[in-house]
Amino acid sequence: MNPREIMDAYNLNPKKSLGQNFMHDPNTIEKIVTTAELMPEDTVVEIGPGTGELTARLAQYARHVMAIEVDERLESLLAERFADTTNVYFVFQDVLKTNILSLVGNKDFVVVANVPYYITTAIIQHLLEQPQRPKRIVMTMQYEVAERICAQPGDMTILSNSVQYYGKPTIVSKLNPAVFWPRPNINSAILKIDVYDEPIVSVPDDKLFFRVVKAGFSQKRKQVKNALSGGLQVKSKVAKEYLDAANIDSQRRAETLTLEEWARLTHAVAELQG
C-alpha cells in the first residue's frame, strides 16, 4: 500500500501544521538508501519515518534503525507495520528535543531524514553541533536550500559556511514533487553531507568562529569591515585591524570569503582581543 492508502486505513490525514509530505516513490527511496552507503553493522537514525516506506528499506541494510517521529498519531500504525521487525526502534518526539547520543551510544551512525522543510536548517544544526556527529547525513529538502548549502565563495551564506565547516555537502539529485504525497508545490533535492572527523579548518574556538561569521553577514551588501564593526560591536578601525591581520581586503563582502579566510579572521580576533 502507498502512504495515502495506509493513512486512510487508520483514518488519518496529513497535518499541514507538521509540513507532512510522505515519500512513496520506490526509485527515490532506493536512491536515498544507496546514497546513505550503509554497511551491515551501521546504526541509522531516521528522522521523519512517516508511514514507514523508507524505514522498511533501511531496516534491510542496517543493523539498527532508530526512527524519530514527532507525530504521535502514527504510533499504532508504525507499531503494527513493524511488529515483526526486530531492528527498528521508534521514538515519538521532536527531534530538536531529542538526545540523539542517548539513542546511539558511542557508535558511529548515519542520519537519513525526510523532514518538514521549514525546520531543515534547524535539524542540520542540531546534528552537526552534537559532541558526536553522524558520519553521514542524507536528507530531502527544498532544492533552493540545498543549493545554498553547497554554495561556493561569491555566494556563501551563514548556512553554507556552517555546514561546510563540518562536512562536504553534495546535491545527489533533484526530485520531482510527484514522489511525495501530498504533492508539494516546490522542487526538492536529496542532499548528502559527508561529515569530517574534525572541522575542515582549525580555529581557536568554535563559538568564536561562528560569532565572527555571523558578524560578517550581519549587514547584507556592506563591506565586511563595516559588517564586522557592527556585528562585533567594535570600532571600524578595530575591525580593519582584524582583517589586516588575517590578510583580508577590508572592502570585500562576506559572501566572497572562504572558510580558510574566516578561520584566519577568527584567529586574528582571538589574538588581538587577547
PDB file of C-alpha atoms in Angstrom:
ATOM      1  CA  MET A   1       0.000   0.000   0.000  1.00  0.00           C
ATOM      2  CA  ASN A   2       1.099   3.579  -0.605  1.00  0.00           C
ATOM      3  CA  PRO A   3       1.116   6.263   2.164  1.00  0.00           C
ATOM      4  CA  ARG A   4      -2.322   7.527   1.208  1.00  0.00           C
ATOM      5  CA  GLU A   5      -3.887   4.073   1.480  1.00  0.00           C
ATOM      6  CA  ILE A   6      -2.079   3.403   4.758  1.00  0.00           C
ATOM      7  CA  MET A   7      -3.240   6.702   6.256  1.00  0.00           C
ATOM      8  CA  ASP A   8      -6.791   6.094   5.052  1.00  0.00           C
ATOM      9  CA  ALA A   9      -6.776   2.662   6.715  1.00  0.00           C
ATOM     10  CA  TYR A  10      -6.099   4.375  10.060  1.00  0.00           C
ATOM     11  CA  ASN A  11      -8.486   7.264   9.338  1.00  0.00           C
ATOM     12  CA  LEU A  12      -5.615   9.759   9.346  1.00  0.00           C
ATOM     13  CA  ASN A  13      -4.837  12.805   7.212  1.00  0.00           C
ATOM     14  CA  PRO A  14      -1.510  14.589   6.721  1.00  0.00           C
ATOM     15  CA  LYS A  15      -1.088  17.532   9.081  1.00  0.00           C
ATOM     16  CA  LYS A  16      -0.295  20.813   7.334  1.00  0.00           C
ATOM     17  CA  SER A  17       0.981  22.184  10.636  1.00  0.00           C
ATOM     18  CA  LEU A  18       3.685  19.490  10.611  1.00  0.00           C
ATOM     19  CA  GLY A  19       4.529  20.010   6.950  1.00  0.00           C
ATOM     20  CA  GLN A  20       3.901  16.337   6.199  1.00  0.00           C
ATOM     21  CA  ASN A  21       4.759  15.111   2.700  1.00  0.00           C
ATOM     22  CA  PHE A  22       5.182  11.346   2.667  1.00  0.00           C
ATOM     23  CA  MET A  23       7.636   9.789   0.222  1.00  0.00           C
ATOM     24  CA  HIS A  24       6.213   6.921  -1.809  1.00  0.00           C
ATOM     25  CA  ASP A  25       8.289   6.562  -4.995  1.00  0.00           C
ATOM     26  CA  PRO A  26      10.298   3.293  -4.859  1.00  0.00           C
ATOM     27  CA  ASN A  27      13.098   4.634  -7.087  1.00  0.00           C
ATOM     28  CA  THR A  28      13.605   7.679  -4.854  1.00  0.00           C
ATOM     29  CA  ILE A  29      13.614   5.523  -1.742  1.00  0.00           C
ATOM     30  CA  GLU A  30      16.216   3.252  -3.323  1.00  0.00           C
ATOM     31  CA  LYS A  31      18.308   6.283  -4.310  1.00  0.00           C
ATOM     32  CA  ILE A  32      18.313   7.540  -0.724  1.00  0.00           C
ATOM     33  CA  VAL A  33      19.300   4.141   0.662  1.00  0.00           C
ATOM     34  CA  THR A  34      22.107   3.842  -1.895  1.00  0.00           C
ATOM     35  CA  THR A  35      23.321   7.367  -1.096  1.00  0.00           C
ATOM     36  CA  ALA A  36      23.486   6.503   2.612  1.00  0.00           C
ATOM     37  CA  GLU A  37      26.158   3.878   1.766  1.00  0.00           C
ATOM     38  CA  LEU A  38      25.058   1.665   4.638  1.00  0.00           C
ATOM     39  CA  MET A  39      27.098  -1.238   5.954  1.00  0.00           C
ATOM     40  CA  PRO A  40      25.539  -4.233   7.771  1.00  0.00           C
ATOM     41  CA  GLU A  41      26.923  -3.050  11.120  1.00  0.00           C
ATOM     42  CA  ASP A  42      25.632   0.524  10.788  1.00  0.00           C
ATOM     43  CA  THR A  43      23.169   2.290  13.048  1.00  0.00           C
ATOM     44  CA  VAL A  44      20.782   4.620  11.239  1.00  0.00           C
ATOM     45  CA  VAL A  45      18.934   7.490  12.852  1.00  0.00           C
ATOM     46  CA  GLU A  46      15.924   8.133  10.651  1.00  0.00           C
ATOM     47  CA  ILE A  47      14.162  11.456  11.162  1.00  0.00           C
ATOM     48  CA  GLY A  48      10.567  11.584   9.993  1.00  0.00           C
ATOM     49  CA  PRO A  49       9.709   7.961   9.141  1.00  0.00           C
ATOM     50  CA  GLY A  50       6.100   8.889   8.351  1.00  0.00           C
ATOM     51  CA  THR A  51       4.280   5.732   7.291  1.00  0.00           C
ATOM     52  CA  GLY A  52       7.497   3.729   7.116  1.00  0.00           C
ATOM     53  CA  GLU A  53       8.262   3.248   3.407  1.00  0.00           C
ATOM     54  CA  LEU A  54      11.873   4.358   3.747  1.00  0.00           C
ATOM     55  CA  THR A  55      12.176   2.787   7.201  1.00  0.00           C
ATOM     56  CA  ALA A  56      11.433  -0.663   5.794  1.00  0.00           C
ATOM     57  CA  ARG A  57      14.242  -0.377   3.246  1.00  0.00           C
ATOM     58  CA  LEU A  58      16.736   0.985   5.777  1.00  0.00           C
ATOM     59  CA  ALA A  59      15.983  -1.948   8.086  1.00  0.00           C
ATOM     60  CA  GLN A  60      17.099  -4.335   5.347  1.00  0.00           C
ATOM     61  CA  TYR A  61      20.552  -2.751   5.146  1.00  0.00           C
ATOM     62  CA  ALA A  62      21.439  -1.578   8.672  1.00  0.00           C
ATOM     63  CA  ARG A  63      21.882  -3.340  11.996  1.00  0.00           C
ATOM     64  CA  HIS A  64      19.678  -0.851  13.846  1.00  0.00           C
ATOM     65  CA  VAL A  65      17.237   1.853  12.754  1.00  0.00           C
ATOM     66  CA  MET A  66      16.325   4.451  15.376  1.00  0.00           C
ATOM     67  CA  ALA A  67      13.354   6.298  13.886  1.00  0.00           C
ATOM     68  CA  ILE A  68      12.309   9.629  15.409  1.00  0.00           C
ATOM     69  CA  GLU A  69       8.758  10.759  14.605  1.00  0.00           C
ATOM     70  CA  VAL A  70       7.061  13.850  16.029  1.00  0.00           C
ATOM     71  CA  ASP A  71       3.505  12.791  15.050  1.00  0.00           C
ATOM     72  CA  GLU A  72       2.241  10.518  17.834  1.00  0.00           C
ATOM     73  CA  ARG A  73      -0.848   9.695  15.743  1.00  0.00           C
ATOM     74  CA  LEU A  74       1.374   7.369  13.699  1.00  0.00           C
ATOM     75  CA  GLU A  75       2.436   5.272  16.688  1.00  0.00           C
ATOM     76  CA  SER A  76      -0.131   2.474  16.317  1.00  0.00           C
ATOM     77  CA  LEU A  77       0.303   2.423  12.530  1.00  0.00           C
ATOM     78  CA  LEU A  78       4.081   2.025  12.759  1.00  0.00           C
ATOM     79  CA  ALA A  79       3.910  -0.401  15.681  1.00  0.00           C
ATOM     80  CA  GLU A  80       1.636  -2.692  13.683  1.00  0.00           C
ATOM     81  CA  ARG A  81       3.592  -2.377  10.454  1.00  0.00           C
ATOM     82  CA  PHE A  82       6.932  -3.179  12.117  1.00  0.00           C
ATOM     83  CA  ALA A  83       5.704  -5.655  14.733  1.00  0.00           C
ATOM     84  CA  ASP A  84       7.887  -8.389  13.255  1.00  0.00           C
ATOM     85  CA  THR A  85      10.898  -6.186  12.502  1.00  0.00           C
ATOM     86  CA  THR A  86      13.325  -6.559  15.370  1.00  0.00           C
ATOM     87  CA  ASN A  87      15.944  -3.983  14.372  1.00  0.00           C
ATOM     88  CA  VAL A  88      13.672  -0.918  14.230  1.00  0.00           C
ATOM     89  CA  TYR A  89      13.018   1.234  17.293  1.00  0.00           C
ATOM     90  CA  PHE A  90      10.655   4.226  17.290  1.00  0.00           C
ATOM     91  CA  VAL A  91      10.891   7.382  19.378  1.00  0.00           C
ATOM     92  CA  PHE A  92       7.881   9.691  19.253  1.00  0.00           C
ATOM     93  CA  GLN A  93       9.112  13.188  19.998  1.00  0.00           C
ATOM     94  CA  ASP A  94      10.520  16.344  18.426  1.00  0.00           C
ATOM     95  CA  VAL A  95      13.999  15.586  17.063  1.00  0.00           C
ATOM     96  CA  LEU A  96      15.184  19.030  18.180  1.00  0.00           C
ATOM     97  CA  LYS A  97      14.429  17.961  21.758  1.00  0.00           C
ATOM     98  CA  THR A  98      15.931  14.502  21.347  1.00  0.00           C
ATOM     99  CA  ASN A  99      19.257  13.484  22.851  1.00  0.00           C
ATOM    100  CA  ILE A 100      20.421  11.520  19.837  1.00  0.00           C
ATOM    101  CA  LEU A 101      23.578  10.291  21.522  1.00  0.00           C
ATOM    102  CA  SER A 102      21.474   8.589  24.183  1.00  0.00           C
ATOM    103  CA  LEU A 103      19.924   6.526  21.368  1.00  0.00           C
ATOM    104  CA  VAL A 104      23.119   5.531  19.571  1.00  0.00           C
ATOM    105  CA  GLY A 105      25.567   5.376  22.476  1.00  0.00           C
ATOM    106  CA  ASN A 106      29.162   5.739  21.344  1.00  0.00           C
ATOM    107  CA  LYS A 107      28.585   4.029  17.982  1.00  0.00           C
ATOM    108  CA  ASP A 108      29.096   5.673  14.617  1.00  0.00           C
ATOM    109  CA  PHE A 109      25.780   6.458  12.980  1.00  0.00           C
ATOM    110  CA  VAL A 110      24.245   7.682   9.742  1.00  0.00           C
ATOM    111  CA  VAL A 111      21.280  10.064   9.603  1.00  0.00           C
ATOM    112  CA  VAL A 112      18.586   9.711   6.949  1.00  0.00           C
ATOM    113  CA  ALA A 113      15.826  12.297   7.023  1.00  0.00           C
ATOM    114  CA  ASN A 114      12.663  13.290   5.201  1.00  0.00           C
ATOM    115  CA  VAL A 115      11.502  16.216   7.288  1.00  0.00           C
ATOM    116  CA  PRO A 116       9.328  19.331   7.020  1.00  0.00           C
ATOM    117  CA  TYR A 117      11.307  21.843   5.018  1.00  0.00           C
ATOM    118  CA  TYR A 118      10.697  24.694   7.437  1.00  0.00           C
ATOM    119  CA  ILE A 119      12.911  23.038  10.073  1.00  0.00           C
ATOM    120  CA  THR A 120      15.580  21.612   7.742  1.00  0.00           C
ATOM    121  CA  THR A 121      18.309  24.026   8.764  1.00  0.00           C
ATOM    122  CA  ALA A 122      17.493  23.719  12.468  1.00  0.00           C
ATOM    123  CA  ILE A 123      17.813  19.925  12.244  1.00  0.00           C
ATOM    124  CA  ILE A 124      21.126  20.110  10.378  1.00  0.00           C
ATOM    125  CA  GLN A 125      22.466  22.496  13.007  1.00  0.00           C
ATOM    126  CA  HIS A 126      21.217  20.207  15.786  1.00  0.00           C
ATOM    127  CA  LEU A 127      23.010  17.225  14.222  1.00  0.00           C
ATOM    128  CA  LEU A 128      26.300  18.950  13.445  1.00  0.00           C
ATOM    129  CA  GLU A 129      26.662  20.626  16.831  1.00  0.00           C
ATOM    130  CA  GLN A 130      26.431  17.347  18.752  1.00  0.00           C
ATOM    131  CA  PRO A 131      29.555  16.262  20.678  1.00  0.00           C
ATOM    132  CA  GLN A 132      29.484  13.165  18.466  1.00  0.00           C
ATOM    133  CA  ARG A 133      28.385  13.920  14.920  1.00  0.00           C
ATOM    134  CA  PRO A 134      26.943  11.475  12.385  1.00  0.00           C
ATOM    135  CA  LYS A 135      29.403  10.226   9.791  1.00  0.00           C
ATOM    136  CA  ARG A 136      26.926  10.981   7.031  1.00  0.00           C
ATOM    137  CA  ILE A 137      23.639  12.831   6.622  1.00  0.00           C
ATOM    138  CA  VAL A 138      21.247  12.117   3.735  1.00  0.00           C
ATOM    139  CA  MET A 139      18.279  14.468   3.706  1.00  0.00           C
ATOM    140  CA  THR A 140      15.496  15.541   1.373  1.00  0.00           C
ATOM    141  CA  MET A 141      14.970  19.278   1.354  1.00  0.00           C
ATOM    142  CA  GLN A 142      13.878  22.213  -0.739  1.00  0.00           C
ATOM    143  CA  TYR A 143      16.130  22.366  -3.798  1.00  0.00           C
ATOM    144  CA  GLU A 144      16.980  26.041  -3.335  1.00  0.00           C
ATOM    145  CA  VAL A 145      18.116  25.393   0.246  1.00  0.00           C
ATOM    146  CA  ALA A 146      20.340  22.539  -0.948  1.00  0.00           C
ATOM    147  CA  GLU A 147      21.881  24.930  -3.479  1.00  0.00           C
ATOM    148  CA  ARG A 148      22.567  27.489  -0.750  1.00  0.00           C
ATOM    149  CA  ILE A 149      24.235  24.857   1.433  1.00  0.00           C
ATOM    150  CA  CYS A 150      26.525  23.847  -1.457  1.00  0.00           C
ATOM    151  CA  ALA A 151      27.382  27.440  -2.424  1.00  0.00           C
ATOM    152  CA  GLN A 152      30.924  28.465  -3.312  1.00  0.00           C
ATOM    153  CA  PRO A 153      32.749  31.714  -2.442  1.00  0.00           C
ATOM    154  CA  GLY A 154      30.911  34.551  -4.114  1.00  0.00           C
ATOM    155  CA  ASP A 155      27.555  33.184  -2.963  1.00  0.00           C
ATOM    156  CA  MET A 156      28.362  31.978   0.551  1.00  0.00           C
ATOM    157  CA  THR A 157      25.943  32.458   3.450  1.00  0.00           C
ATOM    158  CA  ILE A 158      25.972  31.745   7.173  1.00  0.00           C
ATOM    159  CA  LEU A 159      24.269  28.423   6.374  1.00  0.00           C
ATOM    160  CA  SER A 160      26.798  27.297   3.744  1.00  0.00           C
ATOM    161  CA  ASN A 161      29.718  28.232   5.972  1.00  0.00           C
ATOM    162  CA  SER A 162      28.171  26.442   8.950  1.00  0.00           C
ATOM    163  CA  VAL A 163      27.574  23.197   7.051  1.00  0.00           C
ATOM    164  CA  GLN A 164      30.832  23.201   5.087  1.00  0.00           C
ATOM    165  CA  TYR A 165      32.785  23.796   8.289  1.00  0.00           C
ATOM    166  CA  TYR A 166      31.655  20.345   9.479  1.00  0.00           C
ATOM    167  CA  GLY A 167      31.276  18.364   6.249  1.00  0.00           C
ATOM    168  CA  LYS A 168      31.193  18.187   2.466  1.00  0.00           C
ATOM    169  CA  PRO A 169      27.677  18.699   1.042  1.00  0.00           C
ATOM    170  CA  THR A 170      26.640  17.303  -2.342  1.00  0.00           C
ATOM    171  CA  ILE A 171      23.343  17.514  -4.199  1.00  0.00           C
ATOM    172  CA  VAL A 172      22.734  13.926  -5.270  1.00  0.00           C
ATOM    173  CA  SER A 173      19.622  14.500  -7.351  1.00  0.00           C
ATOM    174  CA  LYS A 174      16.689  16.813  -7.942  1.00  0.00           C
ATOM    175  CA  LEU A 175      13.293  15.365  -7.026  1.00  0.00           C
ATOM    176  CA  ASN A 176      10.002  15.799  -8.823  1.00  0.00           C
ATOM    177  CA  PRO A 177       7.164  16.855  -6.487  1.00  0.00           C
ATOM    178  CA  ALA A 178       5.256  13.753  -7.619  1.00  0.00           C
ATOM    179  CA  VAL A 179       7.472  11.465  -5.497  1.00  0.00           C
ATOM    180  CA  PHE A 180       5.670  12.815  -2.404  1.00  0.00           C
ATOM    181  CA  TRP A 181       2.103  12.677  -1.141  1.00  0.00           C
ATOM    182  CA  PRO A 182       0.613  15.202  -0.653  1.00  0.00           C
ATOM    183  CA  ARG A 183       2.471  16.726  -3.580  1.00  0.00           C
ATOM    184  CA  PRO A 184       4.451  19.847  -2.524  1.00  0.00           C
ATOM    185  CA  ASN A 185       4.492  22.991  -4.657  1.00  0.00           C
ATOM    186  CA  ILE A 186       8.284  23.144  -4.773  1.00  0.00           C
ATOM    187  CA  ASN A 187      11.133  21.103  -6.172  1.00  0.00           C
ATOM    188  CA  SER A 188      13.143  19.037  -3.739  1.00  0.00           C
ATOM    189  CA  ALA A 189      16.608  17.544  -3.622  1.00  0.00           C
ATOM    190  CA  ILE A 190      18.479  14.716  -1.981  1.00  0.00           C
ATOM    191  CA  LEU A 191      21.439  16.258  -0.182  1.00  0.00           C
ATOM    192  CA  LYS A 192      24.321  14.220   1.191  1.00  0.00           C
ATOM    193  CA  ILE A 193      26.714  15.617   3.787  1.00  0.00           C
ATOM    194  CA  ASP A 194      29.859  13.597   4.385  1.00  0.00           C
ATOM    195  CA  VAL A 195      30.848  14.742   7.859  1.00  0.00           C
ATOM    196  CA  TYR A 196      34.514  15.279   8.664  1.00  0.00           C
ATOM    197  CA  ASP A 197      36.104  13.671  11.717  1.00  0.00           C
ATOM    198  CA  GLU A 198      37.213  17.201  12.639  1.00  0.00           C
ATOM    199  CA  PRO A 199      36.133  20.545  11.159  1.00  0.00           C
ATOM    200  CA  ILE A 200      37.914  21.247   7.880  1.00  0.00           C
ATOM    201  CA  VAL A 201      39.622  24.386   9.227  1.00  0.00           C
ATOM    202  CA  SER A 202      41.385  24.924  12.544  1.00  0.00           C
ATOM    203  CA  VAL A 203      40.039  27.671  14.781  1.00  0.00           C
ATOM    204  CA  PRO A 204      40.780  28.618  18.403  1.00  0.00           C
ATOM    205  CA  ASP A 205      37.134  28.233  19.395  1.00  0.00           C
ATOM    206  CA  ASP A 206      34.031  27.024  17.523  1.00  0.00           C
ATOM    207  CA  LYS A 207      31.748  29.560  19.186  1.00  0.00           C
ATOM    208  CA  LEU A 208      34.063  32.439  18.321  1.00  0.00           C
ATOM    209  CA  PHE A 209      34.284  31.224  14.710  1.00  0.00           C
ATOM    210  CA  PHE A 210      30.508  31.261  14.292  1.00  0.00           C
ATOM    211  CA  ARG A 211      30.266  34.587  16.107  1.00  0.00           C
ATOM    212  CA  VAL A 212      32.725  36.100  13.634  1.00  0.00           C
ATOM    213  CA  VAL A 213      30.925  34.577  10.622  1.00  0.00           C
ATOM    214  CA  LYS A 214      27.537  35.815  11.827  1.00  0.00           C
ATOM    215  CA  ALA A 215      29.004  39.271  12.436  1.00  0.00           C
ATOM    216  CA  GLY A 216      30.414  39.320   8.916  1.00  0.00           C
ATOM    217  CA  PHE A 217      26.992  38.576   7.460  1.00  0.00           C
ATOM    218  CA  SER A 218      25.110  40.850   9.853  1.00  0.00           C
ATOM    219  CA  GLN A 219      24.740  43.701   7.345  1.00  0.00           C
ATOM    220  CA  LYS A 220      23.979  42.496   3.832  1.00  0.00           C
ATOM    221  CA  ARG A 221      25.631  44.217   0.892  1.00  0.00           C
ATOM    222  CA  LYS A 222      28.065  46.055   3.169  1.00  0.00           C
ATOM    223  CA  GLN A 223      31.818  45.712   3.132  1.00  0.00           C
ATOM    224  CA  VAL A 224      32.968  43.066   5.565  1.00  0.00           C
ATOM    225  CA  LYS A 225      34.777  45.714   7.627  1.00  0.00           C
ATOM    226  CA  ASN A 226      31.546  47.602   8.316  1.00  0.00           C
ATOM    227  CA  ALA A 227      29.568  44.424   8.956  1.00  0.00           C
ATOM    228  CA  LEU A 228      32.195  43.169  11.416  1.00  0.00           C
ATOM    229  CA  SER A 229      32.255  46.514  13.173  1.00  0.00           C
ATOM    230  CA  GLY A 230      28.511  46.384  13.781  1.00  0.00           C
ATOM    231  CA  GLY A 231      28.286  42.659  14.414  1.00  0.00           C
ATOM    232  CA  LEU A 232      31.175  42.515  16.888  1.00  0.00           C
ATOM    233  CA  GLN A 233      30.378  45.943  18.324  1.00  0.00           C
ATOM    234  CA  VAL A 234      33.851  47.322  17.757  1.00  0.00           C
ATOM    235  CA  LYS A 235      35.068  50.479  16.068  1.00  0.00           C
ATOM    236  CA  SER A 236      35.610  50.381  12.325  1.00  0.00           C
ATOM    237  CA  LYS A 237      39.337  50.894  12.893  1.00  0.00           C
ATOM    238  CA  VAL A 238      39.460  47.759  15.067  1.00  0.00           C
ATOM    239  CA  ALA A 239      37.526  45.701  12.521  1.00  0.00           C
ATOM    240  CA  LYS A 240      40.078  46.758   9.872  1.00  0.00           C
ATOM    241  CA  GLU A 241      42.910  45.678  12.172  1.00  0.00           C
ATOM    242  CA  TYR A 242      41.334  42.220  12.433  1.00  0.00           C
ATOM    243  CA  LEU A 243      41.058  41.959   8.652  1.00  0.00           C
ATOM    244  CA  ASP A 244      44.575  43.279   8.033  1.00  0.00           C
ATOM    245  CA  ALA A 245      45.979  40.735  10.495  1.00  0.00           C
ATOM    246  CA  ALA A 246      44.139  37.989   8.584  1.00  0.00           C
ATOM    247  CA  ASN A 247      45.382  39.398   5.238  1.00  0.00           C
ATOM    248  CA  ILE A 248      41.829  40.025   4.009  1.00  0.00           C
ATOM    249  CA  ASP A 249      40.860  43.117   1.996  1.00  0.00           C
ATOM    250  CA  SER A 250      38.502  45.091   4.230  1.00  0.00           C
ATOM    251  CA  GLN A 251      36.437  46.211   1.207  1.00  0.00           C
ATOM    252  CA  ARG A 252      35.374  42.674   0.310  1.00  0.00           C
ATOM    253  CA  ARG A 253      31.918  41.340   1.099  1.00  0.00           C
ATOM    254  CA  ALA A 254      31.206  38.427   3.417  1.00  0.00           C
ATOM    255  CA  GLU A 255      29.806  36.149   0.699  1.00  0.00           C
ATOM    256  CA  THR A 256      33.205  36.126  -1.086  1.00  0.00           C
ATOM    257  CA  LEU A 257      35.248  34.840   1.873  1.00  0.00           C
ATOM    258  CA  THR A 258      36.406  31.228   2.006  1.00  0.00           C
ATOM    259  CA  LEU A 259      36.270  29.027   5.092  1.00  0.00           C
ATOM    260  CA  GLU A 260      40.051  29.345   5.374  1.00  0.00           C
ATOM    261  CA  GLU A 261      39.751  33.142   5.424  1.00  0.00           C
ATOM    262  CA  TRP A 262      37.060  33.040   8.110  1.00  0.00           C
ATOM    263  CA  ALA A 263      39.361  30.778  10.130  1.00  0.00           C
ATOM    264  CA  ARG A 264      42.263  33.229   9.753  1.00  0.00           C
ATOM    265  CA  LEU A 265      39.976  36.063  10.755  1.00  0.00           C
ATOM    266  CA  THR A 266      38.846  34.135  13.842  1.00  0.00           C
ATOM    267  CA  HIS A 267      42.481  33.599  14.862  1.00  0.00           C
ATOM    268  CA  ALA A 268      43.151  37.326  14.365  1.00  0.00           C
ATOM    269  CA  VAL A 269      40.156  38.312  16.503  1.00  0.00           C
ATOM    270  CA  ALA A 270      41.220  35.905  19.260  1.00  0.00           C
ATOM    271  CA  GLU A 271      44.803  37.165  19.252  1.00  0.00           C
ATOM    272  CA  LEU A 272      44.038  40.890  19.084  1.00  0.00           C
ATOM    273  CA  GLN A 273      41.318  40.653  21.711  1.00  0.00           C
ATOM    274  CA  GLY A 274      43.822  38.905  23.967  1.00  0.00           C
TER     275      GLY A 274
END
